[in-house]
Short mmCIF file of C-alpha atoms and ligand atoms in Angstrom, two decimals:
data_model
loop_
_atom_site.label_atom_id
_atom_site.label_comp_id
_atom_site.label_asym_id
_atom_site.label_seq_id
_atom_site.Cartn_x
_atom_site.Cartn_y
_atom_site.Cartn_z
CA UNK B 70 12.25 18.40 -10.70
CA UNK B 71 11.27 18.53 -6.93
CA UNK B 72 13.59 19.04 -3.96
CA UNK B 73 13.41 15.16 -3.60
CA UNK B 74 14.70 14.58 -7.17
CA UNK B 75 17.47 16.98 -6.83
CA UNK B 76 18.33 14.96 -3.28
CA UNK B 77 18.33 11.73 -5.18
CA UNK B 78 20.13 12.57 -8.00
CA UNK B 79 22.63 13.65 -5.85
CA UNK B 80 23.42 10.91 -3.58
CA UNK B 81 24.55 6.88 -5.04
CA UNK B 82 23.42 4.52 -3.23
CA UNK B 83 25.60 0.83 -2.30
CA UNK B 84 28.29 -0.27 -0.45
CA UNK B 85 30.35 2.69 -1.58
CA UNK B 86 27.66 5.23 0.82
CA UNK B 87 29.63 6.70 3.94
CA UNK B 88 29.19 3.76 6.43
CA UNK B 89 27.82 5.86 9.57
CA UNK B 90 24.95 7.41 11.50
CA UNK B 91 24.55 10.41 10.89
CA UNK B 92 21.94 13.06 12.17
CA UNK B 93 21.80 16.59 10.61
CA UNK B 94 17.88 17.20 11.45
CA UNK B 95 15.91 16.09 13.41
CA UNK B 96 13.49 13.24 11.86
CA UNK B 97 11.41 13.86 10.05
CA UNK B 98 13.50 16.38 8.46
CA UNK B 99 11.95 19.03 6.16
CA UNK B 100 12.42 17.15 3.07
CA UNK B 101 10.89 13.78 4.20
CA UNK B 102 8.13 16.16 5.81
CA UNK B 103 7.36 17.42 2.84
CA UNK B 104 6.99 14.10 0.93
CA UNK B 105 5.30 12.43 3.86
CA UNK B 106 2.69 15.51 3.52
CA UNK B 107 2.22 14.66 -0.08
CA UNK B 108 1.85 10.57 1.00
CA UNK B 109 -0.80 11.16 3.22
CA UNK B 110 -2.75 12.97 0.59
CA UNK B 111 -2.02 10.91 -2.26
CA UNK B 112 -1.54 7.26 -0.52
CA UNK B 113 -4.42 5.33 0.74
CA UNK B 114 -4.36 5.74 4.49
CA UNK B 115 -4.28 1.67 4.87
CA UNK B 116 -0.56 2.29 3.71
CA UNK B 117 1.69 2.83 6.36
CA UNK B 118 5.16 3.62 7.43
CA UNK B 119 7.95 2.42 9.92
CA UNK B 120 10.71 5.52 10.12
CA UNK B 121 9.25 8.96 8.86
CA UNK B 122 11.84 9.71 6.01
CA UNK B 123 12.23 9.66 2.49
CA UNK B 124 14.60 7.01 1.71
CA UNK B 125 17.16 8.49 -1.52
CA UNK B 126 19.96 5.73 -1.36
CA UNK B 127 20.85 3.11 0.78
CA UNK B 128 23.88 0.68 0.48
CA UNK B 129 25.87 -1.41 3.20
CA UNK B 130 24.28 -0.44 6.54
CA UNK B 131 22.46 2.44 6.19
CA UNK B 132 19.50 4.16 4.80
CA UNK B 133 20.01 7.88 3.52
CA UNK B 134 17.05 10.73 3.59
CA UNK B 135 16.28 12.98 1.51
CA UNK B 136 17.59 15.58 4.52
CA UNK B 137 20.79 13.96 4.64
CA UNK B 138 20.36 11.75 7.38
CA UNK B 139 21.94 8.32 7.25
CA UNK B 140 20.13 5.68 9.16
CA UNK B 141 21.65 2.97 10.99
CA UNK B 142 19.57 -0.05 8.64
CA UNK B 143 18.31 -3.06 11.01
CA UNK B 144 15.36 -3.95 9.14
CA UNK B 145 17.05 -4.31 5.28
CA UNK B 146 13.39 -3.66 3.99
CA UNK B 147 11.59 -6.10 6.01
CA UNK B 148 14.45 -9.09 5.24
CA UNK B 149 15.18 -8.03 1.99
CA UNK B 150 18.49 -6.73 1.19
CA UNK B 151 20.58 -9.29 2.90
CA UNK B 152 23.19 -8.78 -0.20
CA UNK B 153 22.63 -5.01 0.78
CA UNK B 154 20.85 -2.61 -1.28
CA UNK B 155 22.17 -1.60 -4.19
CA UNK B 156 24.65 -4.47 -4.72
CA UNK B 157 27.20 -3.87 -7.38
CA UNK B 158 26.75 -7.11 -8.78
CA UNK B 159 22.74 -6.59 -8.75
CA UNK B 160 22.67 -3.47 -10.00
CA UNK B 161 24.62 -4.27 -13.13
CA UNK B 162 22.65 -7.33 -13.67
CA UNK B 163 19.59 -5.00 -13.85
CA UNK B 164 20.78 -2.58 -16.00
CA UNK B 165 22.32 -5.13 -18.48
CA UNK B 166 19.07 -6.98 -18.96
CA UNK B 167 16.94 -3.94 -18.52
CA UNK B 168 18.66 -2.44 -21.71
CA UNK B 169 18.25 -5.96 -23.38
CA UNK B 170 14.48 -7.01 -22.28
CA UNK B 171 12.15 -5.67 -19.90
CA UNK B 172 9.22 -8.49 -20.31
CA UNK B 173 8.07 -11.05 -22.39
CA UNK B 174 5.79 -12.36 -20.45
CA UNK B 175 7.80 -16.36 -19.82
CA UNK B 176 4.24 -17.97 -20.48
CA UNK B 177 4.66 -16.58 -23.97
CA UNK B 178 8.44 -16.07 -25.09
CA UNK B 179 10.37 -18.33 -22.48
CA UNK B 180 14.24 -16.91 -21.45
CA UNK B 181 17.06 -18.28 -20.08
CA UNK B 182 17.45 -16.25 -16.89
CA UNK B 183 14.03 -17.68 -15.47
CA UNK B 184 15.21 -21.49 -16.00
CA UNK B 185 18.31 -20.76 -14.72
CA UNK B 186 17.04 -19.22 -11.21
CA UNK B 187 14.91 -22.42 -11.31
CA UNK B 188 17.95 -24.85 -11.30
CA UNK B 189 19.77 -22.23 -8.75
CA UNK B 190 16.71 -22.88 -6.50
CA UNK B 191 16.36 -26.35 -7.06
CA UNK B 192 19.92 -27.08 -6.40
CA UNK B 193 19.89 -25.07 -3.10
CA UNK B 194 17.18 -25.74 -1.64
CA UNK B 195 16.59 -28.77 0.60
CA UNK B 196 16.41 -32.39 -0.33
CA UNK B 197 18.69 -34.50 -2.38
CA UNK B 198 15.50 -35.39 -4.69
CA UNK B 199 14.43 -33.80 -8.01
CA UNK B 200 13.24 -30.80 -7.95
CA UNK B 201 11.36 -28.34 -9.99
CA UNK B 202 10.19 -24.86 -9.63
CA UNK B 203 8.00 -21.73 -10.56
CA UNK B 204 8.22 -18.34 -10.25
CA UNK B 205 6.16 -15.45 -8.99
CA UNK B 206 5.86 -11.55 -8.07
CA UNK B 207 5.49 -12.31 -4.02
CA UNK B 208 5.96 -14.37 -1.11
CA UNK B 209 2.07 -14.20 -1.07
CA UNK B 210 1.60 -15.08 -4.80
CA UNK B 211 4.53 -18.00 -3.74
CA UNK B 212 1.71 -19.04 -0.85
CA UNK B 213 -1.13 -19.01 -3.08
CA UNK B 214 0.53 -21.23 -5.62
CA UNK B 215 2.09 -23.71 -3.15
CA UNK B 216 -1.38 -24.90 -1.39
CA UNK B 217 -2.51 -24.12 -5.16
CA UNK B 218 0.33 -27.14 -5.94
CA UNK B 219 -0.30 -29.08 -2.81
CA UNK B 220 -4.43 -29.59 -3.68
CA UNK B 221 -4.06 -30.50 -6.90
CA UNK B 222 -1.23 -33.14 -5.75
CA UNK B 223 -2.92 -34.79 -2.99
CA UNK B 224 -6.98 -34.57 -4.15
CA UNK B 225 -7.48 -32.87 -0.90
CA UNK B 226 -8.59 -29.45 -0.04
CA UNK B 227 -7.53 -28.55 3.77
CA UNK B 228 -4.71 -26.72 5.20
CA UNK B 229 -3.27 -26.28 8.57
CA UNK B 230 -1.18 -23.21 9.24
CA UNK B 231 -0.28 -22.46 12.97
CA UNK B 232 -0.83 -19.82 15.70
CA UNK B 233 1.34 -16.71 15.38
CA UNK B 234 1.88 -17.82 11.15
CA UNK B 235 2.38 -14.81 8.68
CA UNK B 236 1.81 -16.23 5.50
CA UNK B 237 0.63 -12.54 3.45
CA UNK B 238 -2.22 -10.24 2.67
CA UNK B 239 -3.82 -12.02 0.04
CA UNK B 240 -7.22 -13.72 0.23
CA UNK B 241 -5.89 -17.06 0.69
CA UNK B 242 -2.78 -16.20 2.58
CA UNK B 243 -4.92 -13.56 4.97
CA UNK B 244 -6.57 -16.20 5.59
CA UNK B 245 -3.35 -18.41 6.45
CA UNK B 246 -2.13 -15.96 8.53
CA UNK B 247 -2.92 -15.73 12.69
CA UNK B 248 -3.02 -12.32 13.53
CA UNK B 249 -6.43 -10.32 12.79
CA UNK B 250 -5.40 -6.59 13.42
CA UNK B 251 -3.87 -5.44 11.19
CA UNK B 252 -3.73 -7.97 8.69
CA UNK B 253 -6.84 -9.51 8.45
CA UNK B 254 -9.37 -7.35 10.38
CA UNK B 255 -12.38 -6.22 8.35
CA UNK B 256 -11.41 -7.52 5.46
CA UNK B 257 -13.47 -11.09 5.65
CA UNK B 258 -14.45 -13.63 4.22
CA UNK B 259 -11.78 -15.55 4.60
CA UNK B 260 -10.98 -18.91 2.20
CA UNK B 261 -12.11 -22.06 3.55
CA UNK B 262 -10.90 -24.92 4.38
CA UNK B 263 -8.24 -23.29 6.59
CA UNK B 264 -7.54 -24.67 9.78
CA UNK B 265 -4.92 -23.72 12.73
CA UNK B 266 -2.72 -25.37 15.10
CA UNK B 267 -0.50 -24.72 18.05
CA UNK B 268 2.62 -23.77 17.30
CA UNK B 269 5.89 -24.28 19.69
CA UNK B 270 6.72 -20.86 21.24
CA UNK B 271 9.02 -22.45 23.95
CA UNK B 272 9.20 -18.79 25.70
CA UNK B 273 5.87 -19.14 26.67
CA UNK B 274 4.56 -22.75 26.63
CA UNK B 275 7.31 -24.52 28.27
CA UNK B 276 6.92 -27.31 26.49
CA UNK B 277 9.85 -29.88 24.59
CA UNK B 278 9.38 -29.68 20.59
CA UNK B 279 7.67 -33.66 20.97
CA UNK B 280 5.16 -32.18 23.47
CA UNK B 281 4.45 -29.13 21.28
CA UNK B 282 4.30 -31.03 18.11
CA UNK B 283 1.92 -34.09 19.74
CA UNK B 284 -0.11 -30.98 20.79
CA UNK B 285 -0.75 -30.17 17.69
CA UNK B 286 -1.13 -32.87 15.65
CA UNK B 287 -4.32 -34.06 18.14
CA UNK B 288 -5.59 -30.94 17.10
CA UNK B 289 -5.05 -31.55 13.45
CA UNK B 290 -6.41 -35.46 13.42
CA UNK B 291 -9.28 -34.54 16.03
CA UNK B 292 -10.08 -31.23 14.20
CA UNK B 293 -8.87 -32.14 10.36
CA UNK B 294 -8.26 -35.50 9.56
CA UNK B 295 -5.49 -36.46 8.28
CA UNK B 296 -8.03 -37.37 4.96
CA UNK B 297 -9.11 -34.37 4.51
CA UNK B 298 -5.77 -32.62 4.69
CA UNK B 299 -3.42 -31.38 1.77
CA UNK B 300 -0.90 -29.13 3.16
CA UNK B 301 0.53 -27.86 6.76
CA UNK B 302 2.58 -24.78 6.14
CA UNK B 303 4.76 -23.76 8.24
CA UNK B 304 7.92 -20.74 9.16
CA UNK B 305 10.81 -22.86 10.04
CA UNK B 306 11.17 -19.53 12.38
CA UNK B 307 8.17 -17.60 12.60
CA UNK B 308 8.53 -13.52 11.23
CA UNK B 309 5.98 -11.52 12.24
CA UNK B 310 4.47 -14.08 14.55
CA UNK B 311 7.63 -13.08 16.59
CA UNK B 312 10.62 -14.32 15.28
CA UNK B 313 9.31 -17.43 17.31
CA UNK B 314 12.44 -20.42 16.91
CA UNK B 315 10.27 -23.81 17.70
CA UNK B 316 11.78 -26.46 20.46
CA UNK B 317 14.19 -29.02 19.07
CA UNK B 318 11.76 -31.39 17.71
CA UNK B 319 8.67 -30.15 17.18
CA UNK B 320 9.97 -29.45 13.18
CA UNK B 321 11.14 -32.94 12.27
CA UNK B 322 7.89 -34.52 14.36
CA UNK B 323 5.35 -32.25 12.13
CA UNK B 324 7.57 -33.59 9.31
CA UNK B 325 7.90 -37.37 10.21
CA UNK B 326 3.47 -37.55 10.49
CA UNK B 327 3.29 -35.26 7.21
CA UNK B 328 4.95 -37.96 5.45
CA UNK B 329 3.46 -40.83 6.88
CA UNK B 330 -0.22 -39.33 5.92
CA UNK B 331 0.68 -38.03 2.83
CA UNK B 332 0.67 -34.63 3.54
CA UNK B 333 2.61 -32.18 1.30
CA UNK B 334 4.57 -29.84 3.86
CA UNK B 335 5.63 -26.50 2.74
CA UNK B 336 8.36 -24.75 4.51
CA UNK B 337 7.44 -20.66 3.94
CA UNK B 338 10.83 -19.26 3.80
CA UNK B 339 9.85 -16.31 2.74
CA UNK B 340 11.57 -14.45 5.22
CA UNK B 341 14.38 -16.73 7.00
CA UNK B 342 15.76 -18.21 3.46
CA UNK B 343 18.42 -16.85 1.46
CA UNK B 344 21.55 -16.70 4.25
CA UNK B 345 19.45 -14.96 6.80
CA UNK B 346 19.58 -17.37 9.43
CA UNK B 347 23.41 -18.19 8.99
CA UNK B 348 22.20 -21.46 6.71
CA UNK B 349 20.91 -20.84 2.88
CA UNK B 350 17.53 -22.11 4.67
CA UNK B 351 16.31 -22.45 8.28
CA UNK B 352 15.01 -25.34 7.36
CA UNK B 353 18.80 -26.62 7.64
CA UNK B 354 19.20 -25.92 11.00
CA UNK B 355 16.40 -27.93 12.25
CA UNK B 356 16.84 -31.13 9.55
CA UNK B 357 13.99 -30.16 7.64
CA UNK B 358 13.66 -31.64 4.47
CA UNK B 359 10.37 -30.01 3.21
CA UNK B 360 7.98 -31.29 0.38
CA UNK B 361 7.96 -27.58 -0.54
CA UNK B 362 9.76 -24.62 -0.08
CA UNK B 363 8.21 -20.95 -1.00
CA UNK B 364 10.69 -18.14 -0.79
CA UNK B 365 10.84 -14.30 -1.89
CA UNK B 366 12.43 -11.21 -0.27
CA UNK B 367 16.46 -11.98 0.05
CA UNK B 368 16.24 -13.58 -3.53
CA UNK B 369 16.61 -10.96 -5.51
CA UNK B 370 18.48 -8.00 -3.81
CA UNK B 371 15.42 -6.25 -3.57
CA UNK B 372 13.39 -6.91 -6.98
CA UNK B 373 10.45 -8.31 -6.96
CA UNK B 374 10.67 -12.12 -7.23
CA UNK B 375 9.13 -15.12 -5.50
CA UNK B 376 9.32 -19.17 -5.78
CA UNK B 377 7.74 -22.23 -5.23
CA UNK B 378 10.58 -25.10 -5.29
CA UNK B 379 10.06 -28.58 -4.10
CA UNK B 380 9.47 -32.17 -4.63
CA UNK B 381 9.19 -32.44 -8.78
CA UNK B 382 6.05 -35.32 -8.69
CA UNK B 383 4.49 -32.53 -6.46
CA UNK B 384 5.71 -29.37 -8.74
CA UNK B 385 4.36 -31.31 -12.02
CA UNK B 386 0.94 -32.10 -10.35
CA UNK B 387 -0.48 -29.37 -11.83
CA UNK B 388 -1.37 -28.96 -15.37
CA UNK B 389 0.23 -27.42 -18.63
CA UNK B 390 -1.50 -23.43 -18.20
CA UNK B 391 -2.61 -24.19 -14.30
CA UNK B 392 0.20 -21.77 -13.20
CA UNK B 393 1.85 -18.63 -14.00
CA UNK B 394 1.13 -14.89 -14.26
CA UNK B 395 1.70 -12.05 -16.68
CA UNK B 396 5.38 -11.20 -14.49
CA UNK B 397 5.90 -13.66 -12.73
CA UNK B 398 10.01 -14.62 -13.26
CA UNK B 399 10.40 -11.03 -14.41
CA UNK B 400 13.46 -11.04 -17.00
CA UNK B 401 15.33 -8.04 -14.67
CA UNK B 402 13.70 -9.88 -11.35
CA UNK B 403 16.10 -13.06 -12.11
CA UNK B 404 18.95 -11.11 -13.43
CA UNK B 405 19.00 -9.45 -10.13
CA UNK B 406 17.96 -13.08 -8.41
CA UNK B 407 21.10 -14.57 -10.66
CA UNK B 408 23.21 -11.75 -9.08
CA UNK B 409 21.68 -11.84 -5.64
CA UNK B 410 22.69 -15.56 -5.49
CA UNK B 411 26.05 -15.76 -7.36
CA UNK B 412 27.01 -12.75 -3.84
CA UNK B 413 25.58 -15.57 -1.56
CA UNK B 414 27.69 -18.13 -2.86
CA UNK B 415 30.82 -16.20 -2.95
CA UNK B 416 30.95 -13.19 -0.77
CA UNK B 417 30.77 -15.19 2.41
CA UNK B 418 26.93 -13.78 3.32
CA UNK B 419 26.20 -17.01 4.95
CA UNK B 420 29.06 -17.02 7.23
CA UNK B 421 28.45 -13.29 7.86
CA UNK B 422 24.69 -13.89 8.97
CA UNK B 423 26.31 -16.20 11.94
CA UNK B 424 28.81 -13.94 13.03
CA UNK B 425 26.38 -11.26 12.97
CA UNK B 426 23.96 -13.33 15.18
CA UNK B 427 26.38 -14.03 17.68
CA UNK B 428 27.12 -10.20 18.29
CA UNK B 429 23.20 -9.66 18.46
CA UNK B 430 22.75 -12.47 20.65
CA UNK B 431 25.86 -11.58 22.76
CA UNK B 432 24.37 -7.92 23.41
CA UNK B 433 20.87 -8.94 23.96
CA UNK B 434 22.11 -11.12 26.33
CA UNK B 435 24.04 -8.99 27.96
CA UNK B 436 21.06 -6.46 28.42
CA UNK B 437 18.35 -9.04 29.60
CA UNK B 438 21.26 -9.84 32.03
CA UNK B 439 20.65 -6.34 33.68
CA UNK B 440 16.55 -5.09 32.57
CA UNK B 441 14.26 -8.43 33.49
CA UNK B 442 12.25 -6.49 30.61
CA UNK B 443 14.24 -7.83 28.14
CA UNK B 444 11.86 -11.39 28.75
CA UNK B 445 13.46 -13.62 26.09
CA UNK B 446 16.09 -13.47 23.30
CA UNK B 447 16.08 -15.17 20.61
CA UNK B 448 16.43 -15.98 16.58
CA UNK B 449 19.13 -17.87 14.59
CA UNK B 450 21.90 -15.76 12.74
CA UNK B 451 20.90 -12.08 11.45
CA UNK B 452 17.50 -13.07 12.64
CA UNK B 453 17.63 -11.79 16.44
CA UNK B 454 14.70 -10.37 18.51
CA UNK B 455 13.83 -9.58 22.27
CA UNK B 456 10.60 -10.03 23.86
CA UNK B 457 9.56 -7.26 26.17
CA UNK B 458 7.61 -7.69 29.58
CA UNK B 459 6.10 -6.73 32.43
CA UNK B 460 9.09 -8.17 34.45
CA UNK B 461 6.61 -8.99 37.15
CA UNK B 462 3.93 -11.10 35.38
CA UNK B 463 5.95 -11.92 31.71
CA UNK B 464 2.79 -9.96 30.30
CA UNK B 465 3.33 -8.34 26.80
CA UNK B 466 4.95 -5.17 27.12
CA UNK B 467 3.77 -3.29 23.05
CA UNK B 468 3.42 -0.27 24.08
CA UNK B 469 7.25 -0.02 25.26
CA UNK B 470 8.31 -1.60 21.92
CA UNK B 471 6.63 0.53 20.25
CA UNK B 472 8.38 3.20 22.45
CA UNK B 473 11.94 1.87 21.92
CA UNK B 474 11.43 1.15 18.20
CA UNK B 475 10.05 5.26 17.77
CA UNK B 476 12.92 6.19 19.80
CA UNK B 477 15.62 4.68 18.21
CA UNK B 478 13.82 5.61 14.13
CA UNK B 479 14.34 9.18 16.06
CA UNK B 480 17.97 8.31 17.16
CA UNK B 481 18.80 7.59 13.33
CA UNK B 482 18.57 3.86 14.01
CA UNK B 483 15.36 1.94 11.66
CA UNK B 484 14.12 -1.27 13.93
CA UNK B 485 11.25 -2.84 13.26
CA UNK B 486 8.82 -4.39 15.83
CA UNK B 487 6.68 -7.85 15.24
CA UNK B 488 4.88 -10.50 17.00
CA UNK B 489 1.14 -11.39 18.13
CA UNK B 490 1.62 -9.29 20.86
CA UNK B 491 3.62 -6.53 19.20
CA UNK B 492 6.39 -6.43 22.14
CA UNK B 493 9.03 -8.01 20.32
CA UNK B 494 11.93 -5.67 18.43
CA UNK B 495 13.51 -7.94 15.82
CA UNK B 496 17.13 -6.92 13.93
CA UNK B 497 17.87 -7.95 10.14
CA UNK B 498 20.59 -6.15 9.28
CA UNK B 499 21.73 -6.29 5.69
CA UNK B 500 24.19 -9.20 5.94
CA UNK B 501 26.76 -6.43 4.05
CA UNK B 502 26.38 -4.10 7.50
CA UNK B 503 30.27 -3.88 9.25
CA UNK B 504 30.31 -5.18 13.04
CA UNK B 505 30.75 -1.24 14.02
CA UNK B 506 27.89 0.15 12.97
CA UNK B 507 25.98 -3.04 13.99
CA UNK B 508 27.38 -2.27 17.90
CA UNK B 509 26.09 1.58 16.94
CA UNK B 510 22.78 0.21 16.23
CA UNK B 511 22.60 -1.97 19.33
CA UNK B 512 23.81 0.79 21.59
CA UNK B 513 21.05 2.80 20.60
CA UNK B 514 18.45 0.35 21.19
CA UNK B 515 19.93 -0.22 24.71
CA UNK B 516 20.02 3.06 25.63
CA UNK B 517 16.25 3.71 24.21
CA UNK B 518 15.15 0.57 26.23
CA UNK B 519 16.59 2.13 29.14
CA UNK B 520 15.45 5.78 28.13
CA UNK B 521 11.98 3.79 28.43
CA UNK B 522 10.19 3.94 32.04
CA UNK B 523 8.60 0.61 32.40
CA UNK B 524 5.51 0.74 30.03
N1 PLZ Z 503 5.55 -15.39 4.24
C1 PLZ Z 503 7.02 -15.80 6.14
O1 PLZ Z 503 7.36 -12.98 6.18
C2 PLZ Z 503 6.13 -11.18 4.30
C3 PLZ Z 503 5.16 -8.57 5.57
C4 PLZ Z 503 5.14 -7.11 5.61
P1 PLZ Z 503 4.99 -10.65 0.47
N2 PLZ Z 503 6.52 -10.58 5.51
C5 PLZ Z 503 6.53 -9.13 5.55
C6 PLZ Z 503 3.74 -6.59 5.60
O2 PLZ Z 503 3.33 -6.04 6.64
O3 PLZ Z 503 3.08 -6.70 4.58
C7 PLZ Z 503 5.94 -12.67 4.28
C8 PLZ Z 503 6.57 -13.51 5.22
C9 PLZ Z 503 6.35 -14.88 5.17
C10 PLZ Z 503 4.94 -14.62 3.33
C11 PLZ Z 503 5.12 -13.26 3.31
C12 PLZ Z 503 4.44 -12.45 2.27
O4 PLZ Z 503 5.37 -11.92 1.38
O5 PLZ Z 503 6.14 -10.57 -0.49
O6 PLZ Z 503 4.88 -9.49 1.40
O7 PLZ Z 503 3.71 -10.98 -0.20
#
């Protein structure tokens, strides 16, 4: 056993872990040192890291090191744990059907738990119409398989994803996604038959969703052709990009032309599904009824799980042996999905993502009230940011995010930053996080912003 084993074993993890900050070294502390030492020698460089610990349990609101520091937890794994981690329901879901099958493979020996996450998705998702669904390992395999769906549907071959779009890392999906460093530079060629429009970023075009979405559908017909095109995919609110929440609008416009030019649209919910946003799906809060939906992260409490769910003409498109994968719908991925869902519908997580938005958006308010760096606030539900700028000229401020966001990891307070420009700080608690450690959190980043000379 290492020191980190003997820290692990020590500490459970769940809702049941003290609920507080806590700081007892400073970070890193000698134990995550040592494993972050033994990281950089044995993990490929391209790897990186947010907050310089070693993670040993995490539960509720906060992550704990392997030093004993417990983290304030704004970032639930990149939009992951909105059940929070270690869920008691999850976590006995795993370990039942870990002890009763690990794989299969469903392509081979079918089981019950991936049909039934199929109906759960079906059912929830958007769209009183049938519905069908497959399963995958990750919101980019989800990606792949959706324009995968969407081709073979329509006959076509193009796709139009927008400006600021985070779609994954994959060929296709680098490909999909906007932003070259560091996603996509060096690691060309890119697939084909890719194409990009304007997106509505109402911060800093001005315009009215109509104007932003007649803006870019010239640029599809004039650049595409409606002919030519299978799929537009799109973030009902943008994640990376910049947590980027389009004018009223723009979202049911791009919808209304998809439909009349028989263009499949997928919604990538990927990161605002699953309660996030204070609706199952952001899709809801803008009347979007999409022709597909791909979704990962919040599904499954943390396992590795993905979906494609829409329109079933569309889903059946493709044929008998065209989809799948060796894990895809992992037997313990949709026990914890199962799990992950049946705490959605009951525990009140949906309800809890809205009240948690309003006290983000209440205190960002409050603080662009007094620092004109604080340049826009924004998100819907536990899916808040603030954009930081030169007060003077609203130029992108990174470097003072990325000064805040290292100041508050060192405060015992994990924020993560995002956006084309990298000045924005976004917050996704775990929905499970109580409103006092959420004020914590926020008081931290205040007082880092204002620790912060102007960048
Ligand atoms: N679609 C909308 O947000 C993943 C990326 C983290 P995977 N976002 C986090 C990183 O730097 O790799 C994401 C997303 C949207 C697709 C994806 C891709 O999901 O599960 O990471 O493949």
């Amino acid at each position: 056993m290492t020191t980190l084993d003997t820290a692990a074993s020590a500490t459970t993890g769940g809702p049941a872990l003290a609920q507080e900050r806590r700081l007892v070294t400073a970070i890193p502390g000698p134990r995550s040192q040592e494993l972050l030492d033994r990281k950089a020698a044995a993990v490929a460089a391209g790897v990186g890291h947010t907050a310089p610990i070693a993670a040993v349990a995490a539960g509720g609101g906060v992550v704990v090191d392997a030093d004993g520091n417990s983290l304030i937890d704004l970032g639930s794994g990149i939009a992951v744990t909105s059940v929070g981690n270690a869920h008691p329901k999850v976590v006995e879901a795993v370990q039942r059907q870990a002890a009763s099958f690990t794989h299969t493979c469903f392509m081979v020996s079918p089981y019950e738990g991936y049909v039934a996450v199929a109906e759960a998705l079906n059912r929830l998702t958007p769209g009183d119409f049938p519905k069908k669904s497959a399963l995958f390992n990750s919101g980019a395999e989800a990606v792949e398989n959706a324009v995968k769906i969407a081709r073979k549907a329509t006959g076509r071959q193009a796709v139009v994803a927008f400006d600021h779009a985070y779609h994954g890392r994959t060929n296709l999906t680098m490909a999909l996604t906007a932003k070259s460093m560091p996603y996509k530079s060096g690691f060309g060629p890119f697939a084909s038959e890719v194409y990009r429009a304007p997106m509505s970023y109402p911060y800093r075009d001005g315009l009215t969703g109509p104007e932003a979405a007649a803006r870019a559908l010239s640029v599809i017909e004039k650049q595409v052709g409606a002919d030519n095109l299978a799929a537009v995919i799109i973030e009902p609110i943008q994640g990376e990009g910049g947590f980027i929440v389009p004018a009223e609008g723009f979202l049911p416009a791009i919808s209304e032309w998809c439909t009349a030019n028989g263009v499949v649209l997928i919604a990538d919910e990927v990161q605002s599904g699953f309660a996030r946003t204070g609706a199952m799906f952001a899709s809801e809060h803008f009347g979007l009824v999409p022709d597909l939906v791909t979704t990962a992260k919040g599904i499954a409490g943390g396992l590795p799980l993905a979906a494609v769910t829409g329109r079933a003409e569309i889903m059946d498109a493709a044929h008998v042996g065209g989809l799948g994968g060796t894990y895809g719908g992992n037997p313990i991925a949709c026990a914890a999905a199962l799990a992950s869902i049946d705490a959605f519908e009951t525990e009140g997580f949906v309800e809890r993502a809205a009240e948690l938005g309003e006290i983000m958006l209440g205190r960002m308010r409050a603080l662009q009230a007094e620092d004109p760096r604080v340049g826009d606030v924004r998100g819907l539900g536990a899916m808040v940011a603030i954009e930081l700028v030169d007060p003077a000229t609203q130029a992108p401020a990174p470097a003072l995010a990325g000064a805040v966001a290292k100041r508050c990891i060192a405060e015992g307070v994990v924020v993560l930053t995002c956006g084309t420009y990298g000045n924005v700080l976004r917050f996704l608690p775990p929905l499970s996080i109580g409103d006092d450690l959420l004020h914590e959190g926020l008081d931290v980043v205040a007082a880092a912003l204002a620790a912060e000379v102007a960048a």
